[in-house]
Amino acid sequence: MSMLAPVKIDGFGVRRNASDTEVANTENRKKFVRMFASEAIDKGQAVAFDCNTTEPSTGGYGNTVVPSLVGGASSQFAIGIATEATPTGYDFANPDPIIMVQVEGICTIASIDDTNDDPGDMLAAGAGEGLLTITTAVQMPTAVLMAEGSTGDGGNATIYLINPANL
C-alpha cells in the first residue's frame, strides 16, 4: 500500500517530481530593497543609511544611502550591497538615482578591504569607501564571509548578508 506524505514539512527535504523521482529542495533566499543614492555608488559597494546632520531631501532618513565608510560622518553601519551603480547622487535636477540594494542572502558581488579574512568571519563597514572588512567589537556585522575575491572595488567576494537593519 502506497502512502503519499511529505518527507519533511518545513526546511530542507525532498519532494517527488512529475517523473516520480525524489528531488532535493534547496534554499537560496535573497532580499532586495530600492533606495535613493545620495552620491555616486558603484556596483558591489557596501552601502549605509545617509544620516547627515540635515535631513536628506529625498524623503527623509532611512530612504537614502551612501557608500559605507568607517570614520565617515554618516556611513559607519553597512546595511547591504549595491547591485547596480549610479554615477551621481540625488538632486532636483537628477531625481532618479534609485538603486537596488541586496540586504539578505548569498551575494557574489561584494567588495572587500583585504584578503586576510577567513570564511566564516563576520564582516562590517571597512576603512575603504564601500568595502567590507572583519568586524570590530563596536561595529554591528553586516555579513558572513563565504569566499574571498580580489580586494578593492573588484566586487567578486561571496558573502551571506544577514539583514542587520531588518529591511
XYZ file of N, CA and C in Angstrom:
501
model
N 0.829 -1.172 0.000
C 0.000 0.000 0.000
C 0.883 1.248 0.000
N 0.595 2.163 -0.857
C 1.384 3.386 -1.006
C 0.722 4.521 -0.248
N 1.531 5.309 0.424
C 1.002 6.448 1.155
C 1.785 7.693 0.745
N 1.077 8.716 0.332
C 1.723 9.966 -0.029
C 1.784 10.847 1.199
N 2.968 11.227 1.580
C 3.152 12.088 2.737
C 4.422 12.902 2.526
N 4.455 14.108 3.071
C 5.687 14.886 2.936
C 6.824 14.213 3.696
N 7.993 14.268 3.104
C 9.166 13.712 3.760
C 9.589 14.648 4.887
N 9.421 15.949 4.680
C 9.733 16.938 5.694
C 8.774 18.098 5.512
N 8.203 18.609 6.587
C 7.182 19.637 6.472
C 7.779 21.014 6.234
N 8.802 21.396 7.004
C 9.420 22.690 6.789
C 10.935 22.535 6.689
N 11.583 23.537 6.133
C 13.026 23.468 5.967
C 13.409 22.665 4.736
N 14.602 22.111 4.765
C 15.093 21.335 3.633
C 14.490 19.939 3.673
N 14.384 19.323 2.558
C 13.860 17.977 2.466
C 13.854 17.532 1.033
N 13.037 16.562 0.719
C 12.912 16.084 -0.650
C 11.457 16.096 -1.059
N 11.242 16.107 -2.347
C 9.885 16.052 -2.899
C 9.933 15.177 -4.134
N 8.797 14.757 -4.588
C 8.722 13.949 -5.805
C 8.307 14.849 -6.956
N 8.980 14.674 -8.102
C 8.618 15.455 -9.273
C 7.660 14.656 -10.155
N 7.357 15.167 -11.336
C 6.391 14.513 -12.226
C 6.847 13.132 -12.685
N 8.154 12.895 -12.687
C 8.683 11.585 -13.077
C 8.739 10.613 -11.906
N 8.198 11.008 -10.763
C 8.146 10.197 -9.553
C 9.545 9.865 -9.026
N 10.466 10.830 -9.173
C 11.786 10.674 -8.570
C 11.940 11.735 -7.491
N 12.766 11.452 -6.505
C 12.970 12.397 -5.420
C 13.940 13.497 -5.838
N 13.589 14.722 -5.503
C 14.400 15.891 -5.818
C 14.648 16.649 -4.515
N 15.880 17.033 -4.264
C 16.205 17.780 -3.043
C 15.725 19.218 -3.163
N 15.104 19.705 -2.116
C 14.738 21.118 -2.051
C 15.961 21.893 -1.590
N 16.234 22.993 -2.237
C 17.357 23.834 -1.833
C 16.834 25.189 -1.402
N 17.618 25.872 -0.617
C 17.227 27.166 -0.069
C 18.187 28.229 -0.579
N 17.666 29.296 -1.139
C 18.502 30.390 -1.621
C 17.736 31.694 -1.490
N 17.379 32.041 -0.254
C 16.640 33.279 -0.014
C 17.503 34.489 -0.308
N 16.916 35.478 -0.937
C 17.573 36.754 -1.173
C 16.526 37.833 -0.976
N 16.952 38.978 -0.466
C 16.022 40.087 -0.280
C 16.678 41.363 -0.793
N 15.896 42.155 -1.504
C 16.379 43.393 -2.108
C 15.443 44.539 -1.732
N 16.004 45.745 -1.623
C 15.205 46.953 -1.422
C 15.706 48.011 -2.393
N 14.834 48.945 -2.754
C 15.222 50.061 -3.619
C 15.389 51.284 -2.740
N 16.507 52.009 -2.944
C 16.835 53.172 -2.126
C 17.297 54.321 -3.019
N 17.171 55.553 -2.513
C 17.761 56.707 -3.184
C 19.256 56.730 -2.872
N 20.069 57.126 -3.836
C 21.512 57.282 -3.621
C 21.810 58.760 -3.405
N 22.501 59.097 -2.306
C 22.866 60.494 -2.037
C 24.088 60.934 -2.832
N 24.872 59.960 -3.301
C 26.073 60.264 -4.081
C 26.345 59.086 -5.006
N 27.395 59.185 -5.787
C 27.737 58.108 -6.717
C 28.056 56.827 -5.938
N 27.528 55.706 -6.409
C 27.743 54.404 -5.781
C 28.068 53.409 -6.884
N 29.084 52.568 -6.651
C 29.477 51.541 -7.607
C 28.798 50.215 -7.289
N 28.569 49.406 -8.307
C 28.038 48.063 -8.115
C 29.001 47.274 -7.233
N 28.464 46.586 -6.234
C 29.274 45.779 -5.328
C 29.718 46.500 -4.073
N 29.505 47.820 -3.993
C 29.896 48.549 -2.792
C 28.900 48.310 -1.663
N 29.417 48.243 -0.442
C 28.560 48.207 0.742
C 27.986 49.605 0.927
N 26.711 49.682 1.278
C 26.061 50.975 1.462
C 25.510 51.090 2.875
N 25.349 52.352 3.322
C 24.842 52.663 4.654
C 23.785 53.755 4.519
N 22.918 53.860 5.531
C 21.952 54.952 5.542
C 22.689 56.282 5.550
N 22.150 57.280 4.832
C 22.692 58.633 4.850
C 22.102 59.332 6.070
N 22.918 59.553 7.073
C 22.460 60.163 8.331
C 23.145 61.500 8.555
N 23.192 62.342 7.533
C 23.798 63.661 7.676
C 23.060 64.455 8.735
N 23.681 65.542 9.197
C 23.085 66.343 10.257
C 21.799 67.021 9.802
N 21.641 67.245 8.491
C 20.386 67.770 7.988
C 19.647 66.636 7.283
N 18.356 66.654 7.368
C 17.562 65.582 6.771
C 17.759 65.547 5.264
N 18.030 64.352 4.706
C 18.185 64.261 3.241
C 16.911 64.724 2.533
N 17.084 65.341 1.381
C 15.945 65.909 0.661
C 15.166 64.874 -0.141
N 15.514 63.608 -0.053
C 14.880 62.587 -0.884
C 13.871 61.744 -0.129
N 13.241 62.308 0.875
C 12.206 61.558 1.554
C 12.523 61.220 2.997
N 13.599 61.745 3.531
C 13.888 61.556 4.940
C 14.875 60.452 5.233
N 15.187 60.329 6.508
C 16.132 59.310 6.961
C 15.610 57.915 6.672
N 16.523 57.003 6.373
C 16.145 55.618 6.121
C 15.757 55.326 4.687
N 15.718 56.330 3.834
C 15.369 56.141 2.428
C 16.546 56.394 1.495
N 17.638 56.915 2.042
C 18.766 57.358 1.240
C 20.039 56.674 1.719
N 20.899 56.233 0.769
C 22.131 55.535 1.125
C 23.350 56.202 0.490
N 24.505 55.942 1.121
C 25.821 56.366 0.643
C 26.749 55.171 0.790
N 27.912 55.161 0.130
C 28.859 54.067 0.376
C 29.278 54.046 1.845
N 29.340 52.869 2.438
C 29.722 52.774 3.847
C 31.199 53.107 4.015
N 31.547 53.635 5.181
C 32.933 54.038 5.437
C 33.105 54.249 6.930
N 33.974 53.456 7.563
C 34.256 53.661 8.980
C 34.948 55.002 9.127
N 34.464 55.805 10.039
C 35.015 57.144 10.227
C 34.296 58.189 9.398
N 33.408 57.741 8.498
C 32.615 58.680 7.720
C 31.566 59.329 8.605
N 31.171 60.537 8.269
C 30.239 61.275 9.112
C 28.901 60.560 9.286
N 28.451 59.840 8.258
C 27.110 59.274 8.355
C 27.014 57.843 7.857
N 28.121 57.165 7.681
C 28.036 55.909 6.941
C 28.842 54.772 7.560
N 28.781 54.623 8.880
C 29.592 53.607 9.530
C 28.906 52.253 9.646
N 27.621 52.183 9.398
C 26.866 50.952 9.575
C 26.357 50.457 8.227
N 27.037 49.478 7.631
C 26.638 48.951 6.321
C 25.342 48.159 6.457
N 24.412 48.379 5.515
C 23.127 47.672 5.548
C 22.978 46.663 4.420
N 23.824 46.743 3.391
C 23.704 45.829 2.259
C 24.690 46.166 1.163
N 24.501 45.518 0.008
C 25.395 45.671 -1.141
C 24.605 46.228 -2.329
N 25.153 47.274 -2.968
C 24.520 47.846 -4.156
C 24.649 46.856 -5.313
N 23.533 46.503 -5.932
C 23.570 45.544 -7.036
C 23.651 46.228 -8.392
N 23.681 47.554 -8.374
C 23.831 48.339 -9.596
C 24.532 49.638 -9.234
N 24.998 50.351 -10.231
C 25.742 51.597 -9.999
C 24.886 52.803 -10.360
N 25.204 53.915 -9.731
C 24.622 55.189 -10.123
C 25.759 56.210 -10.163
N 25.894 56.972 -11.254
C 27.025 57.885 -11.384
C 26.914 59.141 -10.534
N 25.711 59.520 -10.133
C 25.533 60.751 -9.348
C 24.517 60.514 -8.247
N 24.504 61.430 -7.299
C 23.526 61.366 -6.221
C 22.266 62.114 -6.563
N 21.293 62.023 -5.690
C 20.002 62.666 -5.889
C 20.119 64.184 -5.788
N 19.508 64.870 -6.692
C 19.227 66.292 -6.554
C 17.995 66.566 -7.410
N 17.463 67.756 -7.318
C 16.217 68.014 -8.020
C 16.377 68.012 -9.536
N 17.601 68.249 -10.034
C 17.841 68.194 -11.467
C 17.990 66.744 -11.942
N 18.383 65.838 -11.041
C 18.576 64.429 -11.380
C 17.860 63.567 -10.329
N 16.530 63.509 -10.375
C 15.794 62.829 -9.311
C 15.646 61.320 -9.503
N 16.565 60.690 -10.224
C 16.361 59.275 -10.497
C 17.513 58.346 -10.134
N 18.394 58.661 -9.201
C 19.406 57.668 -8.844
C 18.876 56.713 -7.776
N 17.889 55.935 -8.148
C 17.364 54.919 -7.246
C 18.091 53.628 -7.573
N 18.662 52.988 -6.555
C 19.428 51.780 -6.787
C 18.832 50.606 -6.015
N 19.146 49.413 -6.500
C 18.731 48.180 -5.828
C 19.846 47.784 -4.860
N 19.451 47.475 -3.624
C 20.400 47.074 -2.583
C 20.004 45.692 -2.084
N 20.941 44.739 -2.122
C 20.674 43.420 -1.562
C 20.985 43.481 -0.079
N 20.026 43.052 0.756
C 20.196 43.132 2.198
C 20.217 41.763 2.876
N 19.878 40.713 2.147
C 19.828 39.384 2.758
C 20.161 38.316 1.735
N 20.839 37.265 2.186
C 21.119 36.105 1.346
C 22.520 36.113 0.761
N 22.797 35.107 -0.062
C 24.111 34.977 -0.705
C 24.281 36.075 -1.751
N 25.409 36.774 -1.681
C 25.753 37.843 -2.619
C 27.157 37.548 -3.154
N 27.316 37.536 -4.459
C 28.612 37.189 -5.072
C 29.336 38.386 -5.683
N 28.878 39.607 -5.388
C 29.479 40.799 -5.993
C 30.017 41.770 -4.961
N 30.260 41.330 -3.736
C 30.690 42.228 -2.661
C 32.142 42.655 -2.825
N 32.426 43.881 -2.410
C 33.790 44.422 -2.409
C 34.336 44.345 -0.992
N 35.589 43.849 -0.844
C 36.185 43.687 0.478
C 37.485 44.470 0.585
N 37.886 44.746 1.846
C 39.079 45.540 2.140
C 40.380 44.787 1.898
N 40.449 43.521 2.308
C 41.702 42.772 2.196
C 41.406 41.287 2.041
N 42.448 40.512 1.772
C 42.265 39.065 1.602
C 42.885 38.286 2.752
N 42.934 38.885 3.933
C 43.442 38.201 5.114
C 42.320 37.662 5.983
N 41.101 37.676 5.466
C 39.950 37.195 6.212
C 39.724 35.719 5.889
N 39.058 35.031 6.788
C 38.770 33.612 6.605
C 37.275 33.403 6.428
N 36.879 32.405 5.643
C 35.454 32.081 5.548
C 34.870 31.868 6.945
N 33.710 32.459 7.180
C 33.063 32.395 8.481
C 33.268 33.645 9.311
N 34.213 34.522 8.904
C 34.423 35.777 9.626
C 33.221 36.691 9.433
N 32.876 37.427 10.481
C 31.808 38.420 10.398
C 32.385 39.689 9.788
N 31.662 40.282 8.828
C 32.128 41.472 8.121
C 31.249 42.668 8.433
N 31.866 43.844 8.403
C 31.155 45.114 8.604
C 31.839 46.169 7.739
N 31.361 47.415 7.833
C 31.944 48.510 7.062
C 33.428 48.627 7.359
N 34.220 48.867 6.309
C 35.666 48.973 6.453
C 36.154 50.403 6.318
N 37.482 50.565 6.347
C 38.098 51.883 6.240
C 38.140 52.381 4.799
N 37.908 51.484 3.839
C 37.823 51.888 2.439
C 36.365 52.119 2.062
N 36.092 53.165 1.311
C 34.712 53.510 0.975
C 34.014 52.366 0.244
N 32.912 51.886 0.813
C 32.114 50.829 0.199
C 32.686 49.436 0.341
N 33.750 49.269 1.137
C 34.389 47.962 1.304
C 34.053 47.356 2.653
N 33.929 46.028 2.698
C 33.685 45.318 3.951
C 34.982 44.738 4.480
N 35.083 44.624 5.802
C 36.236 44.008 6.447
C 35.772 43.324 7.725
N 36.684 42.617 8.409
C 36.320 41.926 9.648
C 35.773 42.939 10.644
N 34.687 42.586 11.289
C 34.039 43.490 12.223
C 34.840 43.626 13.516
N 34.726 44.802 14.120
C 35.327 45.044 15.429
C 34.226 44.961 16.471
N 34.599 45.074 17.722
C 33.621 44.947 18.807
C 32.551 46.034 18.765
N 32.850 47.189 18.187
C 31.884 48.288 18.194
C 31.003 48.326 16.949
N 31.287 47.506 15.967
C 30.509 47.524 14.734
C 29.533 46.363 14.701
N 28.338 46.629 14.204
C 27.364 45.568 14.021
C 27.674 44.853 12.709
N 27.726 43.524 12.723
C 28.052 42.791 11.489
C 26.980 42.972 10.417
N 27.436 42.980 9.177
C 26.564 43.087 8.019
C 26.438 41.748 7.307
N 27.521 40.961 7.320
C 27.559 39.731 6.528
C 28.555 38.741 7.115
N 28.481 37.518 6.610
C 29.443 36.467 6.921
C 30.211 36.180 5.632
N 31.537 36.158 5.717
C 32.357 35.860 4.547
C 32.237 34.385 4.182
N 31.933 34.104 2.927
C 31.857 32.729 2.438
C 33.103 32.384 1.613
N 33.496 33.287 0.694
C 34.691 33.075 -0.136
C 35.234 34.436 -0.545
N 36.547 34.607 -0.381
C 37.162 35.883 -0.735
C 37.317 36.019 -2.240
N 37.272 37.248 -2.678
C 37.581 37.574 -4.057
C 38.805 38.473 -4.037
N 38.933 39.326 -5.022
C 40.034 40.275 -5.030
C 39.676 41.464 -4.137
N 40.692 42.221 -3.732
C 40.448 43.366 -2.864
C 40.036 44.584 -3.672
N 39.501 45.577 -2.971
C 39.101 46.823 -3.611
C 37.727 46.717 -4.231
N 37.489 47.553 -5.221
C 36.176 47.619 -5.845
C 35.954 46.525 -6.882
N 36.675 45.401 -6.793
C 36.509 44.301 -7.736
C 35.127 43.698 -7.681
N 34.531 43.693 -6.503
C 33.166 43.217 -6.367
C 32.975 41.761 -6.701
N 33.856 40.859 -6.207
C 33.671 39.447 -6.529
C 33.825 38.524 -5.324
N 33.719 39.071 -4.112
C 33.724 38.225 -2.918
C 32.316 37.666 -2.706
N 32.240 36.461 -2.153
C 30.946 35.855 -1.851
C 30.695 35.972 -0.355
N 29.555 36.580 -0.018
C 29.186 36.791 1.383
C 27.746 36.343 1.592
N 27.380 36.163 2.861
C 25.981 35.914 3.215
C 25.517 37.126 4.020
N 24.648 37.940 3.424
C 24.125 39.132 4.081
C 23.089 38.721 5.124
N 23.169 39.337 6.310
C 22.288 38.940 7.414
C 21.196 39.958 7.714
N 21.021 40.974 6.873
C 19.967 41.989 7.009
C 19.969 42.636 8.384
N 21.067 43.316 8.737
C 21.175 43.874 10.088
C 20.179 44.990 10.391
N 19.671 45.674 9.373
C 18.707 46.749 9.601
C 17.271 46.252 9.535
N 17.093 44.941 9.353
C 15.767 44.316 9.288
C 14.873 44.991 8.246
N 15.409 45.169 7.051
C 14.652 45.808 5.969
C 13.774 44.814 5.238
